JSON list of C-alpha atoms in Angstrom, two decimals:
[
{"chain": "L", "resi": 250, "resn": "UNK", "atom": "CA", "xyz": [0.00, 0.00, 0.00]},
{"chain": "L", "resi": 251, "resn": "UNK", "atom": "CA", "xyz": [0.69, 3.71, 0.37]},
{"chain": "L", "resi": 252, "resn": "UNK", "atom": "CA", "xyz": [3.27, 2.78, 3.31]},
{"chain": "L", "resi": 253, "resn": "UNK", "atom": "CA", "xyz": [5.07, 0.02, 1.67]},
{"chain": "L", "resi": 254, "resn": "UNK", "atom": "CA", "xyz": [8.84, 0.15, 1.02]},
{"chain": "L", "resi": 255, "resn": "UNK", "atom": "CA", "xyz": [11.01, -1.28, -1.56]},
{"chain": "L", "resi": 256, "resn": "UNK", "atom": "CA", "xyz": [14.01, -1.96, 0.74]},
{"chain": "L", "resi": 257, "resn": "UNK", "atom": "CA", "xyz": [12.02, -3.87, 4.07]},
{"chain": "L", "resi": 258, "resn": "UNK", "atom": "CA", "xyz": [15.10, -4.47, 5.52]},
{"chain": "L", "resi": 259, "resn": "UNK", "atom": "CA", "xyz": [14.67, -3.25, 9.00]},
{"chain": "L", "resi": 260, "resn": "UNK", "atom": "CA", "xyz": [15.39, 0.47, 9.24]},
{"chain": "L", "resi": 261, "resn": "UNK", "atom": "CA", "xyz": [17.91, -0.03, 11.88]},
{"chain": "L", "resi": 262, "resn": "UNK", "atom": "CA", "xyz": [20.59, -1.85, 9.77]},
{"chain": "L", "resi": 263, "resn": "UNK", "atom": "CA", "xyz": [19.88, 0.82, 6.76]},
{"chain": "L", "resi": 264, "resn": "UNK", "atom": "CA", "xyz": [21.41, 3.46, 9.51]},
{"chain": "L", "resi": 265, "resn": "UNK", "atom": "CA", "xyz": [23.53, 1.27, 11.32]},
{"chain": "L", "resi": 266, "resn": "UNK", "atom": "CA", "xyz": [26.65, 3.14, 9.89]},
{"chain": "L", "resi": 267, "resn": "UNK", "atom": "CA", "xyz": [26.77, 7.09, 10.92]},
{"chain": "L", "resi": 268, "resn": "UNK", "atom": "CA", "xyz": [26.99, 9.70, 7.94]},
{"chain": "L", "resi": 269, "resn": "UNK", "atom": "CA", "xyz": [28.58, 12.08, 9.57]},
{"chain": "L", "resi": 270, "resn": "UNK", "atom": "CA", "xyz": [29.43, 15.34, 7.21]},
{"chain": "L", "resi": 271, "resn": "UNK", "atom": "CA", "xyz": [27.07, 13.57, 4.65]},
{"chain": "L", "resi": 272, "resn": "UNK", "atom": "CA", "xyz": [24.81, 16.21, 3.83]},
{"chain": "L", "resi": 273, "resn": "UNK", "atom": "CA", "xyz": [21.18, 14.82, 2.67]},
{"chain": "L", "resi": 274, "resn": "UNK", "atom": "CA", "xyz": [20.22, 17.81, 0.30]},
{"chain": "L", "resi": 275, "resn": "UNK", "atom": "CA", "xyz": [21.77, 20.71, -1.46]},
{"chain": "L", "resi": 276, "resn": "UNK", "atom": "CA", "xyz": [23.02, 24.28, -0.45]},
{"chain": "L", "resi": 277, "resn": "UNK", "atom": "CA", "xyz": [20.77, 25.95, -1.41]},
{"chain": "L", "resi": 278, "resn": "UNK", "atom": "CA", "xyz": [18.21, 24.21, 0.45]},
{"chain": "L", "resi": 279, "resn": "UNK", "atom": "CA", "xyz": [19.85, 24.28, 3.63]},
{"chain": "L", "resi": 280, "resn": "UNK", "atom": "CA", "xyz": [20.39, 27.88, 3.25]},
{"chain": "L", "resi": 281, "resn": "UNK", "atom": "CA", "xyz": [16.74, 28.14, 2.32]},
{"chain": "L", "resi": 282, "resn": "UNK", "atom": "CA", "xyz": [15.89, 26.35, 5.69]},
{"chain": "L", "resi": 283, "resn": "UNK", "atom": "CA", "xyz": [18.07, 28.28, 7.77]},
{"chain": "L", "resi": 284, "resn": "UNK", "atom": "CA", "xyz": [16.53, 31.62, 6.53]},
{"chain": "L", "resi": 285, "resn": "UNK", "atom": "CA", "xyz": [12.74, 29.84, 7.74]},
{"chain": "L", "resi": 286, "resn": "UNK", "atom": "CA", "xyz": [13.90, 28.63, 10.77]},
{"chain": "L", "resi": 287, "resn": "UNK", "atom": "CA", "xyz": [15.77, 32.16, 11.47]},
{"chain": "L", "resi": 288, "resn": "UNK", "atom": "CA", "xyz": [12.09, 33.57, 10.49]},
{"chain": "L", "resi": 289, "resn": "UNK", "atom": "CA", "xyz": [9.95, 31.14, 12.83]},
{"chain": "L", "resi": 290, "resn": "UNK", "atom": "CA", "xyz": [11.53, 29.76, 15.72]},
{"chain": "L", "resi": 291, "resn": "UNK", "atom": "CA", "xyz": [11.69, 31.32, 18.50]},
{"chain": "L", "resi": 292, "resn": "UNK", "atom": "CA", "xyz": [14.88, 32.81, 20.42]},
{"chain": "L", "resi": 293, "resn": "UNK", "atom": "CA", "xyz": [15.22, 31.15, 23.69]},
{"chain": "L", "resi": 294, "resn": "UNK", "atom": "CA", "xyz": [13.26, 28.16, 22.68]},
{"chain": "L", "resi": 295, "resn": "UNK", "atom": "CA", "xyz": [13.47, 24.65, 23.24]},
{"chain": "L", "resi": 296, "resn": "UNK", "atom": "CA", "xyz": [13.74, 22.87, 20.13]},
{"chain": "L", "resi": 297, "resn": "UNK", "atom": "CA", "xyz": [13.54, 19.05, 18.84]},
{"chain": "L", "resi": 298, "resn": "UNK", "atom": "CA", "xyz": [14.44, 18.06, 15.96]},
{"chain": "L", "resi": 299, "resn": "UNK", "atom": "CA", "xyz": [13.32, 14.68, 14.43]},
{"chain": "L", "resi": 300, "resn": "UNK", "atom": "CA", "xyz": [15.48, 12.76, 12.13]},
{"chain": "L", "resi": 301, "resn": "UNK", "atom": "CA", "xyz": [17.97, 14.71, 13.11]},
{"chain": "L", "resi": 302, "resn": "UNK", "atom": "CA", "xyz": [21.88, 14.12, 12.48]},
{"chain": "L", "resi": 303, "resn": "UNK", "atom": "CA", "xyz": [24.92, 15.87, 12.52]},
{"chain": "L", "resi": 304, "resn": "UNK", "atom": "CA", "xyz": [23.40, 18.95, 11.73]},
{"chain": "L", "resi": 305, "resn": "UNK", "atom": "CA", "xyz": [20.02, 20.76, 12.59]},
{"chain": "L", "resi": 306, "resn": "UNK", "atom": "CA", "xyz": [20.69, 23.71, 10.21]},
{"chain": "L", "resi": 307, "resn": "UNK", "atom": "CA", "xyz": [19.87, 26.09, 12.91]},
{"chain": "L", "resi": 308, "resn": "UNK", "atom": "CA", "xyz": [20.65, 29.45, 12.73]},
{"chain": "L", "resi": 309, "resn": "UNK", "atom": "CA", "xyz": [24.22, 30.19, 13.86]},
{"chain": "L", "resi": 310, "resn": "UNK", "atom": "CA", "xyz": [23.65, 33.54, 15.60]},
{"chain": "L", "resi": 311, "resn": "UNK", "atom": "CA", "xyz": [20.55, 32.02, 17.61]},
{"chain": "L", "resi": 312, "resn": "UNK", "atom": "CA", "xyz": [20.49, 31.06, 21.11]},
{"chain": "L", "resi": 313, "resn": "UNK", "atom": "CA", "xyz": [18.00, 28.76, 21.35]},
{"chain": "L", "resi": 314, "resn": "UNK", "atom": "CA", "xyz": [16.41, 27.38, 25.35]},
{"chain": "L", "resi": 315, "resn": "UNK", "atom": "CA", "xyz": [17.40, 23.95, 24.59]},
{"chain": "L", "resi": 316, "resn": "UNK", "atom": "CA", "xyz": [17.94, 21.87, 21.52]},
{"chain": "L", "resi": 317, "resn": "UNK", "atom": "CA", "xyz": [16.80, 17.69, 21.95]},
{"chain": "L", "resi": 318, "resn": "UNK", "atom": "CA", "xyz": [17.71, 15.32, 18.72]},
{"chain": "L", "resi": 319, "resn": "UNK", "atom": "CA", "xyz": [16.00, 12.56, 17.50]},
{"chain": "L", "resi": 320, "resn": "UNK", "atom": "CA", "xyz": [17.45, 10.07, 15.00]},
{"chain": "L", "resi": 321, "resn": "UNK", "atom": "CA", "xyz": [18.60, 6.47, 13.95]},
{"chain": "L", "resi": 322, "resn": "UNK", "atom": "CA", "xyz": [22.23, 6.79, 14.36]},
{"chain": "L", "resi": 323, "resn": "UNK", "atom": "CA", "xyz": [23.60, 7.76, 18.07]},
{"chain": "L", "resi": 324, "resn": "UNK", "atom": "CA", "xyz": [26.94, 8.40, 16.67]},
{"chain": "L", "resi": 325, "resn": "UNK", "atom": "CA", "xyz": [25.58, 11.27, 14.08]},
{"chain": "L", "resi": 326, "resn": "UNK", "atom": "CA", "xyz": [23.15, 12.57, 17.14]},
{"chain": "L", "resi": 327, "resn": "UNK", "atom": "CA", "xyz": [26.53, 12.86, 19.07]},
{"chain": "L", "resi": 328, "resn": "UNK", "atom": "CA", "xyz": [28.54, 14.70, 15.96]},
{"chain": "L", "resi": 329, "resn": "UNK", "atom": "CA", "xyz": [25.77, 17.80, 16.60]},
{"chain": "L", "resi": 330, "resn": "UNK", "atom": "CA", "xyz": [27.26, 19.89, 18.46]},
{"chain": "L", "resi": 331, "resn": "UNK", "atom": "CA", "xyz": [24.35, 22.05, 19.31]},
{"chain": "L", "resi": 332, "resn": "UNK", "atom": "CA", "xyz": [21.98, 19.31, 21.36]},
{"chain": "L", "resi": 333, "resn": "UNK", "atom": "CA", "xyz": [21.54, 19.29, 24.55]},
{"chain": "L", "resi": 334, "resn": "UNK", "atom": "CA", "xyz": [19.82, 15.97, 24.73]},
{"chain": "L", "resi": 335, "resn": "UNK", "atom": "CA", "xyz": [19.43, 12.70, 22.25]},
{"chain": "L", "resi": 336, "resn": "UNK", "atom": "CA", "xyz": [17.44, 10.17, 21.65]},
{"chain": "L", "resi": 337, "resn": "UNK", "atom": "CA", "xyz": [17.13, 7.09, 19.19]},
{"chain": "L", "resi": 338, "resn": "UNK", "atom": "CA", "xyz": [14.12, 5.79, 18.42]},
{"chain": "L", "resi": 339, "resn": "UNK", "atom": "CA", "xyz": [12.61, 3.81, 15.05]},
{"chain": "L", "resi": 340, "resn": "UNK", "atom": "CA", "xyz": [9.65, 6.08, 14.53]},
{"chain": "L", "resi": 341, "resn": "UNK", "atom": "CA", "xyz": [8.30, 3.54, 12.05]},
{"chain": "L", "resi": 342, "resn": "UNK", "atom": "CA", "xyz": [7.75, 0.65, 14.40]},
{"chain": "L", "resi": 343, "resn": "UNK", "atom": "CA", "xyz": [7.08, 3.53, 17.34]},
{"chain": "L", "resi": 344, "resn": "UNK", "atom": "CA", "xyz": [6.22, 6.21, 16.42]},
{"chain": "L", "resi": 345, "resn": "UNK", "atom": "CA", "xyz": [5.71, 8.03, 19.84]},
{"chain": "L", "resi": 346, "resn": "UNK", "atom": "CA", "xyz": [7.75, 10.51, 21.87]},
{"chain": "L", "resi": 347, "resn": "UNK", "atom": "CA", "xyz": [7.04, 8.82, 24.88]},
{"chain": "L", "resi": 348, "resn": "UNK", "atom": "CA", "xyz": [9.89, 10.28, 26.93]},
{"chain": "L", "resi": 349, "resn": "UNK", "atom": "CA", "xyz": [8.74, 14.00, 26.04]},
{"chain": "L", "resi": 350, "resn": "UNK", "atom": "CA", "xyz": [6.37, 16.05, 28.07]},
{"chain": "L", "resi": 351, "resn": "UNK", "atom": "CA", "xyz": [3.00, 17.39, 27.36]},
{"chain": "L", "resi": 352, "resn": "UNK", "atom": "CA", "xyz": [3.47, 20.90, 26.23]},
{"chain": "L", "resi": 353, "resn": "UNK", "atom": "CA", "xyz": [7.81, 21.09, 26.50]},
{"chain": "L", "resi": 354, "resn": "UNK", "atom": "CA", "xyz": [8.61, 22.46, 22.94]},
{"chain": "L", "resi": 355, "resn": "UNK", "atom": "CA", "xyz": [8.46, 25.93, 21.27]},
{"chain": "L", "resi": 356, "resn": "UNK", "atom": "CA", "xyz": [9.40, 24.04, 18.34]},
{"chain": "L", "resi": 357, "resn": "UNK", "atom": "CA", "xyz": [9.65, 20.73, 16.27]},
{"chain": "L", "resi": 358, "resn": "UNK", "atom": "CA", "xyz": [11.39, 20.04, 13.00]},
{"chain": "L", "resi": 359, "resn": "UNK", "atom": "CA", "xyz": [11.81, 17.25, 10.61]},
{"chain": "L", "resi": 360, "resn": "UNK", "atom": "CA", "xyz": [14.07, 17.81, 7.58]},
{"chain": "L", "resi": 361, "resn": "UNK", "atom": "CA", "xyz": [14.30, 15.45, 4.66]},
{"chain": "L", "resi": 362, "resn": "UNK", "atom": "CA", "xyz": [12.44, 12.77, 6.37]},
{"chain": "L", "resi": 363, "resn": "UNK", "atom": "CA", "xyz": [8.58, 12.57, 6.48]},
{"chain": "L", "resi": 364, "resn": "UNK", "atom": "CA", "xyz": [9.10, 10.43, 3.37]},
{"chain": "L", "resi": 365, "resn": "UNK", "atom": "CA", "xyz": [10.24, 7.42, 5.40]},
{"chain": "L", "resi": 366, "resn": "UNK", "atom": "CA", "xyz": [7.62, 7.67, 8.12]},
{"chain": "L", "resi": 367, "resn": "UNK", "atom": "CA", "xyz": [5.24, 4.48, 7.81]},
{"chain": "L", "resi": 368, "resn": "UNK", "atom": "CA", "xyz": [2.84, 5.90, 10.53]},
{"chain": "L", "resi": 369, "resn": "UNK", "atom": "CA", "xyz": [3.15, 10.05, 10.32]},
{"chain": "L", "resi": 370, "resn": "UNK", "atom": "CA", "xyz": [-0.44, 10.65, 11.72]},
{"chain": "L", "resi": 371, "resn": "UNK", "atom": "CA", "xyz": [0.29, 8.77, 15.00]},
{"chain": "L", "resi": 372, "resn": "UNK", "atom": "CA", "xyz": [3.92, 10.66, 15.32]},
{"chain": "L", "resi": 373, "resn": "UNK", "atom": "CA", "xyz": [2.43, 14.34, 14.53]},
{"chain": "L", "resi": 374, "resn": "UNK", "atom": "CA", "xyz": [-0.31, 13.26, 17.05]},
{"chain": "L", "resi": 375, "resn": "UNK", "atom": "CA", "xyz": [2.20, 13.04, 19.37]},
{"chain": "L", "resi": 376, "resn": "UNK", "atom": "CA", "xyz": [4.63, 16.20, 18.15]},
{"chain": "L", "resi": 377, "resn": "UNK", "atom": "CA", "xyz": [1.27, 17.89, 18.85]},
{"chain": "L", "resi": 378, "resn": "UNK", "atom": "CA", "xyz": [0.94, 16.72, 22.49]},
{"chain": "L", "resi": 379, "resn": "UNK", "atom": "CA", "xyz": [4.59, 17.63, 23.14]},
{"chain": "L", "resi": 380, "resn": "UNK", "atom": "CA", "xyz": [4.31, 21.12, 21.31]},
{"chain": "L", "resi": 381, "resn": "UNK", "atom": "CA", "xyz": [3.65, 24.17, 23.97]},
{"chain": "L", "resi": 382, "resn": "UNK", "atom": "CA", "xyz": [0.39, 26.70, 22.96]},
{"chain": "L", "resi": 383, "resn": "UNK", "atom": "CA", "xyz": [1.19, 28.57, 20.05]},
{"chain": "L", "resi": 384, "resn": "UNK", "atom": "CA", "xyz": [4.00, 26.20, 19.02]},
{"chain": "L", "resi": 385, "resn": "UNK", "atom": "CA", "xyz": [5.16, 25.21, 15.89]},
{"chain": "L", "resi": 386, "resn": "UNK", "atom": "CA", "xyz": [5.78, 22.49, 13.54]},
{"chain": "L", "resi": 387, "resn": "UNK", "atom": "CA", "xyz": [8.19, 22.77, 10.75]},
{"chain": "L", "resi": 388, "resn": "UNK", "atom": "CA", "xyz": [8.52, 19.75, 7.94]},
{"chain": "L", "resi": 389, "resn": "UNK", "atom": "CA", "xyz": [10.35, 20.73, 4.80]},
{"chain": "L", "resi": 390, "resn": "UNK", "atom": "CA", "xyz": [11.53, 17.80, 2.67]},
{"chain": "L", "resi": 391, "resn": "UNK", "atom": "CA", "xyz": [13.52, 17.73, -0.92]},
{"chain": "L", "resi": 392, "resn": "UNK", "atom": "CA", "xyz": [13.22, 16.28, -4.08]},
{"chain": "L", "resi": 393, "resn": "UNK", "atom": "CA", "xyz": [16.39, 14.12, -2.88]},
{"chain": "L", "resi": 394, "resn": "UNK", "atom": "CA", "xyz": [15.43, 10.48, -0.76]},
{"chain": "L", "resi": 395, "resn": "UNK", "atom": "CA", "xyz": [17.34, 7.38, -0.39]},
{"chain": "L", "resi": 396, "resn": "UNK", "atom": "CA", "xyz": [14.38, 5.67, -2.60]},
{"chain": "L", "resi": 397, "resn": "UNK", "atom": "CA", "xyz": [13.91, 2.33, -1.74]},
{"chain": "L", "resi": 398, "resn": "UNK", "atom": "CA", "xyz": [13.41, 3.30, 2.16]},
{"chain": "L", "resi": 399, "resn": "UNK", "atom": "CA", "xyz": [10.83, 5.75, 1.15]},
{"chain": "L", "resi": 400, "resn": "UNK", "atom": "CA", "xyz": [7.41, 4.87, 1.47]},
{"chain": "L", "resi": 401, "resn": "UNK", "atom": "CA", "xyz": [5.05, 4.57, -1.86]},
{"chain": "L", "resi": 402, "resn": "UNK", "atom": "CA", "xyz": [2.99, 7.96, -1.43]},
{"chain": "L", "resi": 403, "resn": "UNK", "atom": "CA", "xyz": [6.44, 9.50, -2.13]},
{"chain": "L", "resi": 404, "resn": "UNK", "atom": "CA", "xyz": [7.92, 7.45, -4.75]},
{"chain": "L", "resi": 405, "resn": "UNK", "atom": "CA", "xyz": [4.84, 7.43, -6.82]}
]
C-alpha cells in the first residue's frame, strides 16, 4: 500500500553506519531552511528536531532554550554539536515521543524525512501533544530520498 517500502530491511541496519558530514540535500536548500527557521523559531526556545543528524541547520547567531535530537544513528546525534539531549528511536515501528512532556517544545522540526515515516499521523499526534500553545511544527523535505526506504505515497 501507500506505506510500503522497496528496501524492508529493517530500518535499523539501513542506519547502522553514521553519515557524519554527509549532507542529505543541497546548499541551497539548507540555506533556504536556515533563513525559515531564522524567520519562525523562536529565540530562547526549546527545540527538537526529528530525524535529526549531525546537523540541525539552525541558525548560527541564535540562542535557542534547549535543543533535543532525535534520529537512527547515536553516533551522528553525538557529531551535533548544538543538542543538549538525544534520543534514538525507530519512529516507524514507534512512532511516539514517549519520553517527552505534554506541552515542553516551542518548536519541532523534521528535515528530509517525512518520506520514510510508515505511521506520520500517529507521530504528529504526538509532536502535537509535546508542542507548547502557540507552538510550531516545521517539515520541509527535498526532491532528494534514499528511494527504496521511502514509502510509496512518495515514490509514486
Amino acid at each position: 500500500g501507500e506505506v510500503a517500502k522497496l528496501d524492508g530491511t529493517p530500518d535499523e541496519l539501513f542506519y547502522l553506519l553514521p553519515r557524519i558530514g554527509v549532507q542529505h540535500t543541497d546548499d541551497n536548500f539548507r540555506r533556504q531552511l536556515t533563513q525559515l527557521y531564522r524567520l519562525l523559531l523562536p529565540a530562547g526556545g526549546d527545540v527538537l528536531d526529528l530525524c535529526s543528524q549531525h546537523d540541525s541547520h539552525l541558525p548560527p547567531e541564535v540562542t535557542y532554550g534547549s535543543l533535543s535530537v532525535h534520529g537512527m544513528n547515536y553516533l551522528e546525534l553525538l557529531s551535533n554539536g548544538r543538542a543538549d539531549n538525544r534520543f534514538v528511536r525507530n519512529f516507524n515501528s514507534d512512532p511516539s515521543l514517549s519520553n517527552l512532556a505534554d506541552g515542553s517544545m516551542d518548536a519541532v522540526l523534521m528535515a528530509a524525512s517525512i518520506q520514510y515515516m510508515q505511521r506520520p499521523v500517529e507521530l504528529l499526534r504526538d509532536v502535537r501533544r509535546v508542542l507548547r500553545p502557540g507552538g510550531v511544527v516545521i517539515v520541509s523535505f527535498s526532491n532528494r530520498m534514499f528511494f527504496t526506504k521511502a514509502i510509496e505515497a512518495w515514490r509514486s
